[in-house]
Coordinates of C-alpha atoms in Angstrom, one line a residue:
X1 CA 20.6 -34.4 8.2
X2 CA 22.2 -34.9 4.7
X3 CA 19.9 -37.2 3.6
X4 CA 19.6 -39.7 6.8
X5 CA 16.6 -40.2 9.2
X6 CA 14.7 -42.7 10.8
X7 CA 11.7 -43.5 12.7
X8 CA 12.9 -41.7 15.2
X9 CA 16.2 -38.4 16.0
X10 CA 18.4 -41.1 16.0
X11 CA 21.2 -39.9 13.8
X12 CA 22.6 -37.4 15.8
X13 CA 24.2 -36.8 19.6
X14 CA 22.2 -34.7 21.9
X15 CA 24.2 -33.6 24.7
X16 CA 23.0 -31.4 28.1
X17 CA 26.0 -29.7 29.4
X18 CA 28.1 -33.0 27.7
X19 CA 26.1 -35.8 28.8
X20 CA 24.5 -37.7 26.8
X21 CA 20.3 -37.5 26.1
X22 CA 20.1 -40.5 23.7
X23 CA 19.1 -43.8 25.5
X24 CA 21.1 -47.2 24.8
X25 CA 18.5 -49.3 23.5
X26 CA 16.6 -46.9 21.3
X27 CA 18.9 -44.4 20.1
X28 CA 16.8 -41.5 20.1
X29 CA 16.8 -38.1 21.9
X30 CA 14.1 -35.9 20.7
X31 CA 14.2 -32.5 20.8
X32 CA 10.7 -31.7 21.9
X33 CA 9.5 -30.6 25.1
X34 CA 11.1 -33.1 26.9
X35 CA 13.4 -30.1 26.9
X36 CA 12.9 -26.8 28.9
X37 CA 14.4 -23.4 26.3
X38 CA 14.6 -21.5 29.3
X39 CA 17.6 -23.0 30.8
X40 CA 19.3 -22.9 27.2
X41 CA 22.3 -21.0 26.8
X42 CA 23.7 -21.6 23.9
X43 CA 23.1 -24.5 21.4
X44 CA 26.5 -25.5 19.9
X45 CA 26.5 -27.3 16.2
X46 CA 29.1 -30.4 15.3
X47 CA 28.5 -31.0 11.6
X48 CA 29.1 -34.3 10.0
X49 CA 30.5 -37.3 12.0
X50 CA 31.5 -36.3 15.5
X51 CA 31.6 -40.3 17.0
X52 CA 36.2 -39.9 17.7
X53 CA 35.6 -36.0 19.8
X54 CA 31.8 -38.1 21.7
X55 CA 31.3 -41.3 21.1
X56 CA 29.1 -43.4 19.9
X57 CA 25.8 -42.1 18.3
X58 CA 27.0 -39.0 17.0
X59 CA 26.7 -40.6 13.2
X60 CA 25.6 -37.8 11.5
X61 CA 26.2 -34.6 13.9
X62 CA 25.9 -33.4 17.4
X63 CA 23.5 -31.1 19.1
X64 CA 24.8 -29.8 22.5
X65 CA 23.4 -27.9 24.7
X66 CA 24.7 -25.9 27.4
X67 CA 22.5 -24.3 30.0
X68 CA 22.8 -21.1 32.0
X69 CA 24.7 -20.0 34.9
X70 CA 23.7 -19.5 38.0
X71 CA 25.3 -15.7 37.4
X72 CA 23.4 -15.4 34.6
X73 CA 20.1 -15.6 35.9
X74 CA 20.5 -14.0 39.8
X75 CA 16.9 -14.8 40.7
X76 CA 13.6 -17.1 40.1
X77 CA 11.7 -16.4 36.7
X78 CA 8.2 -17.8 36.7
X79 CA 6.3 -18.4 33.6
X80 CA 2.6 -19.0 32.0
X81 CA 1.2 -19.4 29.0
X82 CA -1.6 -21.0 26.9
X83 CA -3.2 -20.9 23.2
X84 CA -5.2 -22.9 20.3
X85 CA -5.2 -26.6 20.6
X86 CA -5.5 -26.6 24.3
X87 CA -1.6 -25.9 24.8
X88 CA -0.9 -25.5 28.2
X89 CA 2.7 -23.6 29.4
X90 CA 4.6 -23.1 32.7
X91 CA 8.0 -23.0 34.2
X92 CA 10.1 -22.6 36.9
X93 CA 13.8 -21.3 36.5
X94 CA 15.7 -20.0 39.5
X95 CA 19.9 -19.5 40.0
X96 CA 22.5 -18.1 41.9
X97 CA 25.9 -17.5 42.5
X98 CA 26.6 -17.9 46.3
X99 CA 30.5 -17.0 45.9
X100 CA 33.3 -17.1 43.5
X101 CA 33.1 -20.9 44.1
X102 CA 28.9 -22.1 44.1
X103 CA 27.3 -21.6 41.6
X104 CA 23.2 -23.0 41.0
X105 CA 20.4 -23.6 39.0
X106 CA 17.2 -25.5 38.5
X107 CA 14.6 -25.5 36.0
X108 CA 11.4 -26.9 35.7
X109 CA 8.8 -26.5 33.0
X110 CA 5.3 -28.4 32.0
X111 CA 3.6 -28.7 28.5
X112 CA 0.3 -30.0 26.8
X113 CA -1.2 -29.7 23.8
X114 CA -4.9 -31.7 22.7
X115 CA -4.0 -30.8 19.1
X116 CA -5.2 -30.0 15.7
X117 CA -7.2 -32.3 14.2
X118 CA -7.0 -32.9 10.9
X119 CA -10.3 -33.9 8.4
X120 CA -10.0 -37.3 6.8
X121 CA -12.3 -38.8 3.8
X122 CA -13.3 -42.1 3.8
X123 CA -11.5 -42.0 0.8
X124 CA -8.5 -40.5 1.1
X125 CA -8.3 -43.3 4.4
X126 CA -4.7 -45.6 3.7
X127 CA -6.8 -48.5 4.3
X128 CA -8.7 -52.0 3.0
X129 CA -11.6 -51.0 5.0
X130 CA -11.0 -47.6 5.2
X131 CA -13.8 -45.1 7.1
X132 CA -13.2 -40.5 8.0
X133 CA -11.8 -39.3 10.7
X134 CA -9.4 -36.4 12.0
X135 CA -5.6 -37.4 12.5
X136 CA -3.7 -35.4 15.7
X137 CA -1.5 -33.0 15.2
X138 CA 0.9 -31.5 17.6
X139 CA -0.5 -33.8 19.9
X140 CA 0.6 -33.7 23.8
X141 CA -1.7 -35.2 25.9
X142 CA -3.0 -38.0 28.5
X143 CA 0.6 -36.9 29.4
X144 CA 2.4 -33.1 30.2
X145 CA 5.6 -33.1 28.7
X146 CA 8.3 -32.1 31.8
X147 CA 11.5 -31.4 32.1
X148 CA 13.0 -31.1 35.3
X149 CA 16.5 -30.5 37.3
X150 CA 18.8 -28.2 38.2
X151 CA 23.2 -28.4 38.7
X152 CA 25.2 -28.0 41.4
X153 CA 29.3 -26.5 40.7
X154 CA 31.8 -26.3 43.7
X155 CA 34.8 -25.0 43.0
X156 CA 36.3 -28.4 40.7
X157 CA 33.1 -30.7 41.3
X158 CA 30.0 -30.5 39.3
X159 CA 26.8 -32.4 39.8
X160 CA 23.8 -32.2 37.3
X161 CA 20.5 -34.6 37.5
X162 CA 18.5 -34.3 34.7
X163 CA 14.4 -35.9 34.4
X164 CA 12.2 -35.7 31.0
X165 CA 9.3 -37.0 29.6
X166 CA 7.2 -36.0 26.6
X167 CA 4.3 -38.6 25.0
X168 CA 3.4 -37.5 21.2
X169 CA 0.2 -38.4 20.0
X170 CA 0.5 -40.4 16.3
X171 CA -1.4 -38.7 13.9
X172 CA -2.8 -42.3 12.3
X173 CA -1.9 -45.9 13.0
X174 CA 1.9 -47.0 13.7
X175 CA 1.6 -51.2 14.4
X176 CA 0.5 -53.6 11.4
X177 CA -1.4 -51.5 9.1
X178 CA 0.1 -48.0 9.8
X179 CA -1.0 -45.1 7.9
X180 CA -5.2 -45.4 8.7
X181 CA -7.0 -43.1 10.4
X182 CA -8.4 -44.4 14.2
X183 CA -11.3 -42.9 15.9
X184 CA -8.5 -41.5 19.5
X185 CA -11.3 -41.5 21.5
X186 CA -11.9 -45.6 21.4
X187 CA -8.8 -46.4 22.9
X188 CA -9.0 -46.6 26.8
X189 CA -4.8 -45.1 28.4
X190 CA -2.8 -47.9 29.7
X191 CA -0.7 -46.3 33.1
X192 CA -1.9 -43.0 32.1
X193 CA -0.6 -43.4 27.8
X194 CA -2.9 -43.8 25.2
X195 CA -2.4 -43.8 21.2
X196 CA 1.2 -42.7 20.5
X197 CA 4.4 -43.0 22.2
X198 CA 6.6 -41.7 24.9
X199 CA 9.7 -41.7 26.9
X200 CA 11.2 -40.7 30.2
X201 CA 14.2 -39.8 31.0
X202 CA 16.3 -39.5 34.1
X203 CA 19.8 -38.4 34.0
X204 CA 22.6 -38.3 37.1
X205 CA 26.2 -36.9 36.3
X206 CA 29.5 -35.9 38.8
X207 CA 33.1 -34.6 37.2
X208 CA 35.8 -33.9 38.8
X209 CA 38.6 -31.9 37.7
X210 CA 41.9 -29.6 38.3
X211 CA 44.6 -28.3 36.1
X212 CA 47.5 -27.0 37.4
X213 CA 50.7 -25.4 36.7
X214 CA 52.6 -27.1 34.3
X215 CA 50.3 -27.7 32.5
X216 CA 49.0 -31.2 33.1
X217 CA 44.6 -31.6 34.2
X218 CA 42.5 -34.5 34.3
X219 CA 39.2 -34.9 34.7
X220 CA 37.2 -37.8 36.0
X221 CA 33.7 -38.5 34.6
X222 CA 30.8 -40.9 36.9
X223 CA 26.7 -41.1 34.8
X224 CA 24.1 -43.3 35.2
X225 CA 20.5 -43.2 33.7
X226 CA 17.4 -44.5 33.1
X227 CA 15.1 -45.0 29.9
X228 CA 11.7 -46.1 29.5
X229 CA 9.7 -46.2 26.7
X230 CA 5.8 -46.2 26.9
X231 CA 2.8 -46.1 24.6
X232 CA -0.3 -48.0 22.9
X233 CA 0.5 -49.3 19.9
X234 CA -2.8 -49.4 17.0
X235 CA -2.8 -52.1 15.2
X236 CA -6.1 -52.5 12.8
X237 CA -8.4 -49.9 13.2
X238 CA -11.1 -51.9 11.6
X239 CA -11.6 -54.0 14.3
X240 CA -10.0 -51.4 17.2
X241 CA -6.9 -53.5 18.0
X242 CA -4.1 -52.5 20.1
X243 CA -1.3 -52.9 21.7
X244 CA 0.5 -51.6 25.0
X245 CA 4.2 -51.5 24.5
X246 CA 7.1 -50.5 27.2
X247 CA 10.6 -51.3 28.1
X248 CA 12.9 -50.1 30.4
X249 CA 16.6 -49.9 30.7
X250 CA 19.6 -48.5 32.8
X251 CA 23.2 -47.6 31.9
X252 CA 26.0 -46.4 33.8
X253 CA 29.2 -45.2 32.8
X254 CA 32.6 -43.7 34.1
X255 CA 34.9 -42.1 31.8
X256 CA 38.2 -40.7 33.0
X257 CA 40.2 -38.2 30.3
X258 CA 43.7 -36.9 30.7
X259 CA 46.0 -34.5 29.3
X260 CA 49.3 -31.2 28.7
X261 CA 49.4 -28.3 27.2
X262 CA 52.9 -27.8 25.5
X263 CA 54.7 -25.4 24.2
X264 CA 58.7 -26.3 22.2
X265 CA 59.0 -22.4 20.8
X266 CA 59.2 -22.5 17.5
X267 CA 57.7 -25.5 16.6
X268 CA 54.1 -24.3 18.1
X269 CA 52.2 -25.0 21.2
X270 CA 49.2 -27.2 22.3
X271 CA 47.2 -29.3 24.4
X272 CA 47.0 -33.4 24.2
X273 CA 44.6 -35.5 25.2
X274 CA 44.0 -39.5 26.2
X275 CA 41.1 -41.1 27.8
X276 CA 39.1 -44.0 28.4
X277 CA 35.8 -45.0 28.2
X278 CA 33.2 -47.4 29.8
X279 CA 29.3 -47.4 28.9
X280 CA 27.2 -50.7 30.0
X281 CA 23.1 -50.8 29.2
X282 CA 21.1 -53.2 30.4
X283 CA 17.4 -53.8 29.7
X284 CA 16.0 -55.3 32.3
X285 CA 12.3 -54.8 31.2
X286 CA 9.4 -54.5 28.9
X287 CA 6.2 -56.6 27.7
X288 CA 3.5 -55.9 24.8
X289 CA -0.1 -57.0 25.9
X290 CA -2.9 -56.9 23.0
X291 CA -6.6 -56.7 23.1
X292 CA -9.3 -54.4 21.0
X293 CA -12.7 -52.7 22.1
X294 CA -10.7 -50.7 24.1
X295 CA -9.0 -52.9 26.7
X296 CA -5.6 -55.3 26.5
X297 CA -6.5 -58.9 26.4
X298 CA -4.1 -61.2 26.4
X299 CA -1.9 -61.1 29.0
X300 CA 0.2 -65.1 28.3
X301 CA 3.7 -66.5 29.2
X302 CA 6.8 -64.9 30.4
X303 CA 8.3 -65.3 26.8
X304 CA 5.9 -64.7 24.1
X305 CA 4.9 -61.1 25.5
X306 CA 8.3 -59.8 25.6
X307 CA 8.5 -57.0 24.2
X308 CA 12.7 -57.3 23.6
X309 CA 15.0 -59.2 24.5
X310 CA 16.3 -58.9 28.2
X311 CA 20.2 -58.3 28.2
X312 CA 22.8 -56.2 28.8
X313 CA 25.8 -54.6 26.8
X314 CA 29.3 -52.7 27.4
X315 CA 30.9 -50.1 25.5
X316 CA 35.0 -50.5 25.8
X317 CA 36.7 -47.4 24.3
X318 CA 40.0 -45.9 24.4
X319 CA 40.4 -41.8 22.6
X320 CA 43.2 -39.0 22.2
X321 CA 42.8 -36.4 20.4
X322 CA 45.5 -33.8 19.7
X323 CA 45.0 -29.2 19.2
X324 CA 48.7 -28.3 18.3
X325 CA 49.1 -24.0 17.1
X326 CA 52.0 -24.4 14.6
X327 CA 50.8 -21.0 14.0
X328 CA 48.7 -18.3 14.8
X329 CA 47.3 -18.5 12.1
X330 CA 47.8 -22.1 11.1
X331 CA 46.2 -24.8 13.5
X332 CA 45.9 -28.8 13.3
X333 CA 43.7 -31.4 15.2
X334 CA 43.9 -35.0 15.1
X335 CA 41.9 -37.3 17.4
X336 CA 40.6 -41.0 17.3
X337 CA 38.6 -43.0 18.8
X338 CA 38.5 -46.9 19.3
X339 CA 35.0 -48.9 20.4
X340 CA 34.3 -52.9 21.2
X341 CA 31.0 -53.6 22.1
X342 CA 30.2 -57.2 23.6
X343 CA 26.6 -57.6 21.5
X344 CA 23.6 -59.1 24.4
X345 CA 23.8 -61.8 21.1
X346 CA 26.5 -62.7 18.8
X347 CA 30.2 -61.7 17.9
X348 CA 31.2 -58.2 19.7
X349 CA 31.7 -55.3 17.2
X350 CA 34.5 -53.1 16.9
X351 CA 35.9 -50.2 15.0
X352 CA 38.1 -46.8 14.4
X353 CA 36.6 -43.8 14.3
X354 CA 39.4 -41.1 13.1
X355 CA 39.6 -37.0 12.9
X356 CA 41.8 -34.5 11.3
X357 CA 41.6 -30.6 10.7
X358 CA 43.0 -27.9 9.3
X359 CA 42.5 -24.2 10.3
X360 CA 43.9 -21.7 8.2
X361 CA 43.6 -18.1 8.9
X362 CA 45.6 -16.2 6.5
X363 CA 43.1 -12.7 7.5
X364 CA 41.5 -11.5 10.0
X365 CA 38.5 -11.6 7.5
X366 CA 38.6 -14.7 6.2
X367 CA 39.5 -18.5 7.7
X368 CA 39.7 -21.5 6.1
X369 CA 38.9 -24.9 7.8
X370 CA 39.0 -28.9 6.3
X371 CA 38.5 -31.9 8.1
X372 CA 38.1 -35.4 7.4
X373 CA 36.0 -37.3 10.0
X374 CA 34.5 -41.1 10.4
X375 CA 31.8 -42.2 12.6
X376 CA 31.0 -46.0 14.0
X377 CA 27.1 -46.1 15.1
X378 CA 25.8 -49.6 16.2
X379 CA 22.7 -50.7 15.5
X380 CA 20.1 -49.7 18.2
X381 CA 19.0 -52.5 20.6
X382 CA 15.2 -51.9 19.5
X383 CA 15.9 -52.8 15.8
X384 CA 18.0 -55.8 16.9
X385 CA 16.0 -57.5 19.3
X386 CA 12.0 -56.4 18.8
X387 CA 9.0 -59.1 18.0
X388 CA 6.7 -56.4 16.4
X389 CA 5.9 -57.1 13.1
X390 CA 5.8 -54.1 11.5
X391 CA 9.2 -53.3 13.0
X392 CA 11.0 -55.7 12.6
X393 CA 14.4 -55.9 12.6
X394 CA 17.6 -58.4 12.2
X395 CA 20.2 -59.6 15.3
X396 CA 22.7 -59.4 12.9
X397 CA 22.3 -55.4 11.6
X398 CA 25.6 -54.9 10.9
X399 CA 27.2 -51.5 12.6
X400 CA 26.1 -47.8 10.5
X401 CA 29.8 -46.0 9.2
X402 CA 29.3 -41.9 7.6
X403 CA 33.2 -40.6 6.3
X404 CA 32.8 -37.5 5.7
X405 CA 35.1 -34.4 3.6
X406 CA 34.5 -30.8 4.8
X407 CA 35.9 -27.6 3.5
X408 CA 34.3 -24.4 5.4
X409 CA 35.6 -20.7 4.6
X410 CA 34.0 -18.5 7.0
X411 CA 34.8 -14.6 6.3
X412 CA 34.4 -11.3 9.2
X413 CA 33.3 -8.1 7.9
X414 CA 32.7 -5.2 10.1
X415 CA 34.6 -6.2 13.4
X416 CA 32.1 -9.1 12.6
X417 CA 29.0 -7.7 12.2
X418 CA 28.6 -9.6 9.1
X419 CA 30.2 -13.0 9.0
X420 CA 29.9 -15.6 5.8
X421 CA 30.2 -18.9 6.3
X422 CA 31.2 -21.4 3.3
X423 CA 30.8 -25.1 4.2
X424 CA 31.1 -27.5 1.3
X425 CA 31.0 -31.2 2.2
X426 CA 31.2 -34.9 0.2
X427 CA 29.4 -38.1 2.8
X428 CA 29.7 -41.9 2.4
X429 CA 27.4 -43.6 4.0
X430 CA 27.2 -46.8 4.5
X431 CA 25.2 -49.9 6.1
X432 CA 22.5 -47.2 7.2
X433 CA 19.2 -48.4 8.7
X434 CA 16.5 -47.6 7.2
X435 CA 12.5 -48.8 7.0
X436 CA 11.3 -50.8 4.5
X437 CA 8.3 -49.5 3.3
X438 CA 8.2 -52.5 0.7
X439 CA 8.6 -55.0 2.7
X440 CA 6.3 -58.0 3.9
X441 CA 5.8 -60.5 5.8
X442 CA 8.2 -62.5 8.0
X443 CA 11.1 -60.2 5.8
X444 CA 12.8 -57.6 7.9
X445 CA 11.5 -53.3 8.2
X446 CA 14.6 -52.2 8.9
X447 CA 17.5 -53.5 6.9
X448 CA 21.4 -52.3 5.8
X449 CA 21.4 -50.2 2.8
X450 CA 23.9 -51.0 0.5
X451 CA 25.7 -47.1 0.4
X452 CA 25.1 -43.2 -0.3
X453 CA 27.0 -40.8 -1.6
X454 CA 25.9 -37.3 -2.1
X455 CA 27.2 -33.7 -1.0
X456 CA 26.2 -30.4 -0.8
X457 CA 26.5 -26.8 0.1
X458 CA 25.7 -24.9 2.8
X459 CA 25.8 -21.0 3.3
X460 CA 25.1 -19.0 6.3
X461 CA 25.1 -15.3 7.0
X462 CA 24.8 -13.5 9.6
X463 CA 24.5 -9.3 10.2
X464 CA 24.1 -7.6 13.7
X465 CA 23.7 -4.2 15.1
X466 CA 22.5 -2.2 17.6
X467 CA 18.6 -2.7 16.9
X468 CA 19.3 -5.7 14.2
X469 CA 20.2 -8.6 13.7
X470 CA 19.1 -10.9 9.8
X471 CA 19.9 -14.6 10.0
X472 CA 19.7 -16.9 6.9
X473 CA 21.2 -20.6 5.5
X474 CA 20.6 -22.4 2.5
X475 CA 21.8 -26.0 1.4
X476 CA 21.7 -27.9 -2.2
X477 CA 22.0 -31.7 -1.0
X478 CA 22.7 -33.7 -4.1
X479 CA 23.3 -37.6 -4.6
X480 CA 26.3 -38.7 -5.9
X481 CA 25.6 -42.7 -6.1
X482 CA 23.2 -45.1 -4.0
X483 CA 22.6 -48.9 -3.5
X484 CA 19.6 -50.0 -1.7
X485 CA 18.7 -46.9 0.1
X486 CA 15.7 -45.1 -1.1
X487 CA 16.8 -43.0 -3.9
X488 CA 15.3 -41.0 -7.1
X489 CA 16.6 -39.2 -9.4
X490 CA 19.8 -38.2 -7.7
X491 CA 17.4 -37.4 -4.6
X492 CA 17.3 -38.8 -1.5
X493 CA 13.8 -39.5 -0.6
X494 CA 11.1 -38.0 1.7
X495 CA 14.8 -35.0 2.3
X496 CA 14.5 -31.8 0.4
X497 CA 16.9 -31.1 -2.2
X498 CA 17.2 -27.3 -1.0
X499 CA 15.9 -25.8 2.1
X500 CA 16.7 -22.5 4.3
X501 CA 15.7 -20.3 6.7
X502 CA 15.6 -16.4 7.3
X503 CA 15.1 -14.8 10.1
X504 CA 15.2 -11.2 11.6
X505 CA 14.6 -9.4 15.3
X506 CA 14.5 -6.4 15.5
X507 CA 14.7 -3.9 18.9
X508 CA 12.9 -0.7 17.7
X509 CA 13.1 0.8 21.5
X510 CA 17.5 -0.6 21.5
X511 CA 17.7 2.8 23.1
X512 CA 15.7 2.3 26.3
X513 CA 16.8 -1.4 27.3
X514 CA 15.8 -3.6 24.5
X515 CA 12.2 -3.9 25.8
X516 CA 10.8 -4.0 22.6
X517 CA 11.5 -7.6 20.3
X518 CA 9.7 -8.0 17.0
X519 CA 10.6 -11.2 14.9
X520 CA 10.3 -12.9 12.0
X521 CA 11.0 -16.2 10.6
X522 CA 10.6 -17.3 6.4
X523 CA 11.2 -21.7 6.7
X524 CA 11.5 -22.9 2.8
X525 CA 11.1 -26.7 2.6
X526 CA 11.7 -27.9 -1.3
X527 CA 9.9 -30.3 -3.4
X528 CA 10.6 -34.2 -2.0
X529 CA 10.1 -37.6 -3.8
X530 CA 7.8 -39.0 -1.6
X531 CA 6.8 -42.7 -2.9
X532 CA 3.9 -44.6 -2.4
X533 CA 4.6 -48.2 -2.6
X534 CA 2.3 -50.2 -1.6
X535 CA -1.8 -50.6 0.4
X536 CA -4.8 -50.0 -0.1
X537 CA -6.4 -46.1 -0.1
X538 CA -10.0 -45.4 0.1
X539 CA -10.6 -49.6 0.1
X540 CA -8.4 -49.8 -3.1
X541 CA -5.0 -51.4 -3.5
X542 CA -2.9 -47.9 -3.8
X543 CA 0.6 -47.2 -4.5
X544 CA 1.8 -43.6 -6.8
X545 CA 6.0 -44.5 -6.6
X546 CA 6.2 -41.5 -8.7
X547 CA 4.5 -39.4 -5.4
X548 CA 5.9 -35.4 -5.0
X549 CA 5.5 -33.6 -2.1
X550 CA 5.7 -30.0 -2.9
X551 CA 7.0 -26.8 -1.6
X552 CA 5.8 -25.0 1.1
X553 CA 7.4 -21.7 2.5
X554 CA 6.3 -21.0 6.2
X555 CA 6.0 -17.9 8.4
X556 CA 7.0 -17.7 11.6
X557 CA 6.8 -14.7 14.7
X558 CA 7.2 -13.3 18.0
X559 CA 6.0 -10.1 19.9
X560 CA 8.1 -9.5 22.7
X561 CA 7.7 -6.8 25.5
X562 CA 9.5 -7.4 28.7
X563 CA 11.0 -5.9 31.4
X564 CA 7.2 -3.8 32.2
X565 CA 7.6 -3.8 36.0
X566 CA 9.4 -7.4 35.9
X567 CA 6.2 -8.5 33.7
X568 CA 7.6 -9.7 30.3
X569 CA 4.3 -10.3 27.4
X570 CA 5.3 -12.7 24.2
X571 CA 3.4 -13.3 21.4
X572 CA 4.4 -15.5 18.7
X573 CA 2.7 -18.0 16.0
X574 CA 3.8 -20.5 13.7
X575 CA 3.1 -21.3 10.6
X576 CA 0.5 -17.2 10.2
X577 CA 0.0 -18.8 6.6
X578 CA -1.6 -21.9 7.5
X579 CA 0.2 -23.4 4.9
X580 CA -0.9 -27.2 4.3
X581 CA 1.7 -29.1 3.4
X582 CA 3.2 -32.8 4.5
X583 CA 5.5 -34.5 5.3
X584 CA 7.1 -37.8 4.1
X585 CA 9.8 -40.5 5.5
X586 CA 9.8 -43.8 7.5
X587 CA 5.7 -44.2 7.0
X588 CA 3.3 -45.3 4.0
X589 CA 2.6 -41.9 2.9
X590 CA 3.5 -38.1 3.1
X591 CA 1.7 -37.0 6.6
X592 CA 0.1 -33.3 7.0
X593 CA 1.6 -31.5 9.1
X594 CA 0.0 -28.8 11.9
X595 CA -0.8 -25.2 10.3
X596 CA -1.4 -21.9 12.3
X597 CA -0.4 -22.1 15.9
X598 CA -0.8 -19.1 18.2
X599 CA -0.2 -18.5 21.8
X600 CA 1.0 -16.1 24.7
X601 CA 3.2 -16.4 27.5
X602 CA 3.7 -14.8 30.9
X603 CA 6.7 -13.8 32.7
X604 CA 7.5 -12.6 35.6
X605 CA 11.4 -12.7 37.3
X606 CA 11.7 -11.7 41.1

């Protein structure tokens, strides 16, 4: 997001009904099939740093997922689907509002795909000992992706439970000689997991809140999480050397906040909130046995087979926020958060995360928002204490900081049928953790960058009438200055400086309960610098620091016929033109991306 990336999705906070989904040790929460779409009512996006409002991990943004209520469903929906490349999908969604005080929703989904085989010739294998083979793109196999959960509300009390797992196939080797072609079937599964990386998470939260006529309100939230990472890491395809990796953690915490809604007459009115949070994590087990020939052979003493050091960390936080309405046209929002973290080893780290926003609505058709925010996110436990050479970090890695200045101007026409949002931003990133592709030997692969200062423009337009919905966005990103960060000619490497989307929803039979829905999406991914700094290709030493990834234009579409005696049929396809394109990042060279995928889904509500 805005030029910040990592080996996994670690830079944005993802929440489900206000509950953090990002793990503590790895800081990741991936937008994959471990998140069922059927249960979602809406997704809210917070641009830029969100630490002052949502706590640590909210470095570059916040994705807040809100589930449907029982009243939104009022019944049971069952969905089955299939498609090319071995796709299989099933889901169930049940919701009921028992009365005005009780609401219950349950969700469950399963997905698997054998994946698309991408042929690689030996001459194109980025290996010192090359061979031909197939890279698997989009594979979710060995274990299916599963999401199960429920949300129950009773008066002022709520409970949510969520279970998710997903295992993704690595297209190429990801160990010491990363980026090489390997044969997936040469390796046995370990605890049901073949080559690739998977996770399992369990989330549980209890919340209680109340509000009084005096304007006083409070809430108490307690939560617990379990997270496990498991995978099979291909280290050296030439002799089928591989390692099973796994670690397990549990987390728990409490958040208490109280507030008061006030009215001070001509000076305005508003709401002030203060609170505190305690968040604890314990990494209690990990292992890293190695072997070759498809079997794991080395199980040594406990000390040398630990993947991650065992340990615990705690964060103590205090926060406050005030939202004040000077008038109906001028609103101010001021917030801050102070975090103090006890690390497993080393000195504690702490920081202050402020946020200030001013909203001005001079006319009904115009609103203007200016904001300043800063985030504080500690270096993930994984990068500080892992023992794998190709993923080596340092216990001395510094926390990451992002400061953002934003100006948003919104226009609303035709009674809100047509809206346009223009958002400009200036970001200042310090000590961002990134993977150094040129590191060798005992050098850390993961380091703190010096700084990155960039700016950009984000445009969004929406037009909605009864038969038609048109949506578009366009982003332009440009680097001001940078030090020790992956930048070429004012562009962040492996991040497009220009990209955007155009989507149309058309309801040709809108006068007959919208039974037919046609969706078309066009996605543009701009040209990117993607340097290949060192390594081998076809057995020959190879580097291309001027390498670029071409721009790509992708087309997706779906046709949905719904409510035919309770049955809904949907046909959908992605990358319809079968565009061949690549994407770089924290890997040795740009990886090929999936081609044309299609599926058919049947759902029934009763």
